[in-house]
PDB file of C-alpha atoms in Angstrom:
ATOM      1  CA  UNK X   1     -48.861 -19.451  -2.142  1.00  0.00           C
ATOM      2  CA  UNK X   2     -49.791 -20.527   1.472  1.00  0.00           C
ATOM      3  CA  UNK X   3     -53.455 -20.047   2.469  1.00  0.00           C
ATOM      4  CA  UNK X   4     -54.366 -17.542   4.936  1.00  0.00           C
ATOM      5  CA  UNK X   5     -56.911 -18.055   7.216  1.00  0.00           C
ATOM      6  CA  UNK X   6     -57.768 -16.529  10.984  1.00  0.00           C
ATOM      7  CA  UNK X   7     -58.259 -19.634  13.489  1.00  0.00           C
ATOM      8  CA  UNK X   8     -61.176 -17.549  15.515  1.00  0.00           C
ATOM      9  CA  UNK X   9     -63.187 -16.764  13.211  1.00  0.00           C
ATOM     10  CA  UNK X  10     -65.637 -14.658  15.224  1.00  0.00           C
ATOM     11  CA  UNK X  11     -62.465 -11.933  15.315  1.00  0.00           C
ATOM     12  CA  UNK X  12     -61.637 -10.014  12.987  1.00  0.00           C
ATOM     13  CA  UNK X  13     -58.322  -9.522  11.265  1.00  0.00           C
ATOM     14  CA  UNK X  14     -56.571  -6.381  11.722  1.00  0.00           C
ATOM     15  CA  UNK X  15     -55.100  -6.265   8.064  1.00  0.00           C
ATOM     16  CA  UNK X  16     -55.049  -8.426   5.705  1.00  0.00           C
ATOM     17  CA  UNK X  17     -53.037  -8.281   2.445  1.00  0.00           C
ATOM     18  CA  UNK X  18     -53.979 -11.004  -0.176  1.00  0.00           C
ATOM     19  CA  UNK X  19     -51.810 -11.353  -3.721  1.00  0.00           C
ATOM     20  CA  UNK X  20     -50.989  -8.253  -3.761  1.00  0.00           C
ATOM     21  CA  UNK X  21     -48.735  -7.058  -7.056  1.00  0.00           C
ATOM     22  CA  UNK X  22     -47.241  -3.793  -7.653  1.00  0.00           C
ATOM     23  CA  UNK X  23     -46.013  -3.068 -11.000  1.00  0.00           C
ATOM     24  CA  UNK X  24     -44.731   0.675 -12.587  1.00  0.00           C
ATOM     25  CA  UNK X  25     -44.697   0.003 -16.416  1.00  0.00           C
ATOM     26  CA  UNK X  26     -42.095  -3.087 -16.757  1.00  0.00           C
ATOM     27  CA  UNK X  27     -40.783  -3.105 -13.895  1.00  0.00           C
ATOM     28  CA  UNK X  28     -42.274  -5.216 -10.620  1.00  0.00           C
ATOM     29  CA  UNK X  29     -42.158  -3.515  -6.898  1.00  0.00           C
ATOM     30  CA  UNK X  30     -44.354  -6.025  -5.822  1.00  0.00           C
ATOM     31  CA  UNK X  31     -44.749  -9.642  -6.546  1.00  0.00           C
ATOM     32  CA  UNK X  32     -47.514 -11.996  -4.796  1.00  0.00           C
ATOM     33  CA  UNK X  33     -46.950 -10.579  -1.270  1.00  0.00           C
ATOM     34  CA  UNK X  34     -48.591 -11.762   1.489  1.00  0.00           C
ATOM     35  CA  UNK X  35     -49.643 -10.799   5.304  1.00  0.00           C
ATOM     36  CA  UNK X  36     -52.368 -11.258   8.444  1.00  0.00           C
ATOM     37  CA  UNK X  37     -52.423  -9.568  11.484  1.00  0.00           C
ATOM     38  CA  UNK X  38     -54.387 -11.262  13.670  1.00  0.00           C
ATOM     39  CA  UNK X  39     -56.353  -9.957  16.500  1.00  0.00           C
ATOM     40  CA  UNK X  40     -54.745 -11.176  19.793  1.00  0.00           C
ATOM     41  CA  UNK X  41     -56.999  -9.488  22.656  1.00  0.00           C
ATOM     42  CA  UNK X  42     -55.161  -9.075  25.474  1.00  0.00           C
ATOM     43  CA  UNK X  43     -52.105  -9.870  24.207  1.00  0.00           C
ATOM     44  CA  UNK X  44     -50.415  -6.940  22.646  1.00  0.00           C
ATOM     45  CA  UNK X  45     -48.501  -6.778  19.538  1.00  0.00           C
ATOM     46  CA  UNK X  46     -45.900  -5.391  17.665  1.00  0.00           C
ATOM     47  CA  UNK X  47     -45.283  -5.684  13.983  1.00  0.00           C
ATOM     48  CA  UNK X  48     -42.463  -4.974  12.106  1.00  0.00           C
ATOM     49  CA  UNK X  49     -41.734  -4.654   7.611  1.00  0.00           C
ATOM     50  CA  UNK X  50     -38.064  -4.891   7.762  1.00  0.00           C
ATOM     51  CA  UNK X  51     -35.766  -4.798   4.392  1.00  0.00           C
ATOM     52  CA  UNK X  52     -33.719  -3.148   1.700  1.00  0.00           C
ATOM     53  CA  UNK X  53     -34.217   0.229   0.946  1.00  0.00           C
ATOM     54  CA  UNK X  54     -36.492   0.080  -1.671  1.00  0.00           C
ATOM     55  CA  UNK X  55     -38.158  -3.462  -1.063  1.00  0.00           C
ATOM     56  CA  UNK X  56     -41.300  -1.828  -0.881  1.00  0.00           C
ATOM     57  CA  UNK X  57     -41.819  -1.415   3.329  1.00  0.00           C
ATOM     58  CA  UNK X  58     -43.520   2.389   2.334  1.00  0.00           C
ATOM     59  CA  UNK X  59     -45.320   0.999  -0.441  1.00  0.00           C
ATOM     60  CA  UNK X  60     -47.283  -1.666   1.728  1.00  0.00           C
ATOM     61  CA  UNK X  61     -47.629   0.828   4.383  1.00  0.00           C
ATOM     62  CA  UNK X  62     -49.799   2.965   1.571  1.00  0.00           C
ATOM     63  CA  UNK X  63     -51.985   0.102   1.072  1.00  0.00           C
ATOM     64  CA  UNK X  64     -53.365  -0.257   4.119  1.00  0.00           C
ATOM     65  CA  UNK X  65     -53.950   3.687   4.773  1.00  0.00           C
ATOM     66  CA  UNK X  66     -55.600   3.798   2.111  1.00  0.00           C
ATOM     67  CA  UNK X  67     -53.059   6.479   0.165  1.00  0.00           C
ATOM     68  CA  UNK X  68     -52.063   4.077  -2.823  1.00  0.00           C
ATOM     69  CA  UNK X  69     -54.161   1.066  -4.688  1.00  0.00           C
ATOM     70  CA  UNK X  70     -52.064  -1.909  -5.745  1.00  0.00           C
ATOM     71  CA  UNK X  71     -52.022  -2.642  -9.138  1.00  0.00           C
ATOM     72  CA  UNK X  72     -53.744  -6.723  -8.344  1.00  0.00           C
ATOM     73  CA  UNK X  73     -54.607  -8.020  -4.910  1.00  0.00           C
ATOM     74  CA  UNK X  74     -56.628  -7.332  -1.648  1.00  0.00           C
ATOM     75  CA  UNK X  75     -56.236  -4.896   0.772  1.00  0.00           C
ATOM     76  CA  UNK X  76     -58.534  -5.253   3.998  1.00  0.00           C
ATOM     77  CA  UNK X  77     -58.315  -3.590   7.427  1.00  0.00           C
ATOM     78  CA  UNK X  78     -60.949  -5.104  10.469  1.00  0.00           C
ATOM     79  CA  UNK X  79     -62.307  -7.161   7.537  1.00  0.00           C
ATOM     80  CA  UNK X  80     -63.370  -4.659   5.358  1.00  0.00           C
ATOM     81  CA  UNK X  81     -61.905  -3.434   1.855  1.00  0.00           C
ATOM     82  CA  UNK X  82     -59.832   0.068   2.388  1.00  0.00           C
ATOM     83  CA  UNK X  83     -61.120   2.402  -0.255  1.00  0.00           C
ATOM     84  CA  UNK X  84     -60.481   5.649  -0.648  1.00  0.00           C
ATOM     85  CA  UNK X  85     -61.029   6.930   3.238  1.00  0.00           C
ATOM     86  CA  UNK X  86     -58.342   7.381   5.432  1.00  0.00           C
ATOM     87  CA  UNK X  87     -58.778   4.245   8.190  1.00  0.00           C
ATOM     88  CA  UNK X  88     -54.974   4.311   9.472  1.00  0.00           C
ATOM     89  CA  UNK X  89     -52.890   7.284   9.930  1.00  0.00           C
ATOM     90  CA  UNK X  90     -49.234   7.664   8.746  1.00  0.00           C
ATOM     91  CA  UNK X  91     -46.231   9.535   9.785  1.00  0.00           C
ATOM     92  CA  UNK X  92     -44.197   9.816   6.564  1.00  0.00           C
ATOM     93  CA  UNK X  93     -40.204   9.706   6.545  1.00  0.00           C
ATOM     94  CA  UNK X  94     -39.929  12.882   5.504  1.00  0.00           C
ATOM     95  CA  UNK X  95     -41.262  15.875   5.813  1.00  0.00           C
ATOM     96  CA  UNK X  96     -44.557  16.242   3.299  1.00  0.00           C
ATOM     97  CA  UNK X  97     -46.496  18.975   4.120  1.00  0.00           C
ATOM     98  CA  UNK X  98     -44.807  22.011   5.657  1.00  0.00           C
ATOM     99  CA  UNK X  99     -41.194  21.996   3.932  1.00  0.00           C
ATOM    100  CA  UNK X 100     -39.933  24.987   5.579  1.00  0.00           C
ATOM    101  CA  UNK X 101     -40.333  24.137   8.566  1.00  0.00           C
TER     102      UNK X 101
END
């Protein structure tokens, strides 16, 4: 596992996943995955999950709004644990809500 750490310490992180696991029954999503987004004032950023369908890129999106708990790890967004409040909003794939329309 390779440490995470934020060089400037007096800004926060924007999210930061720790160990995280996912794990239905048997089977593992999830296994020790890992990511910090920095704060980079003035600099702008754009982050990307790329993969397979099914990786998981939906599943860590979850985490850090704050719709779905993993099963082990850390979940923190600005430096603070996400609980059960809405902090980030989501536009879902689908529709999720309004089906006939």
């Amino acid at each position: 596992m390779v440490p995470i750490f934020n060089d400037n310490p007096l800004l926060p992180n924007i999210v930061e996943l720790r160990a995280l696991h996912q794990s239905y029954g048997a089977v593992r999503v999830i296994e020790n995955f890992e990511l910090l987004v920095e704060d980079k004032p003035d600099q702008g950023q754009f982050i990307v999950l790329m993969g397979m369908s099914g990786c998981g890129k939906s599943t860590i999106l979850r985490y850090i709004a704050g719709l779905q708990k993993p099963s082990s790890g850390i979940v923190k967004v600005k430096d603070e644990f996400v609980g059960n409040q809405n902090r980030v909003s989501m536009v879902f794939q689908q529709y999720s809500s309004l089906p006939w329309l």
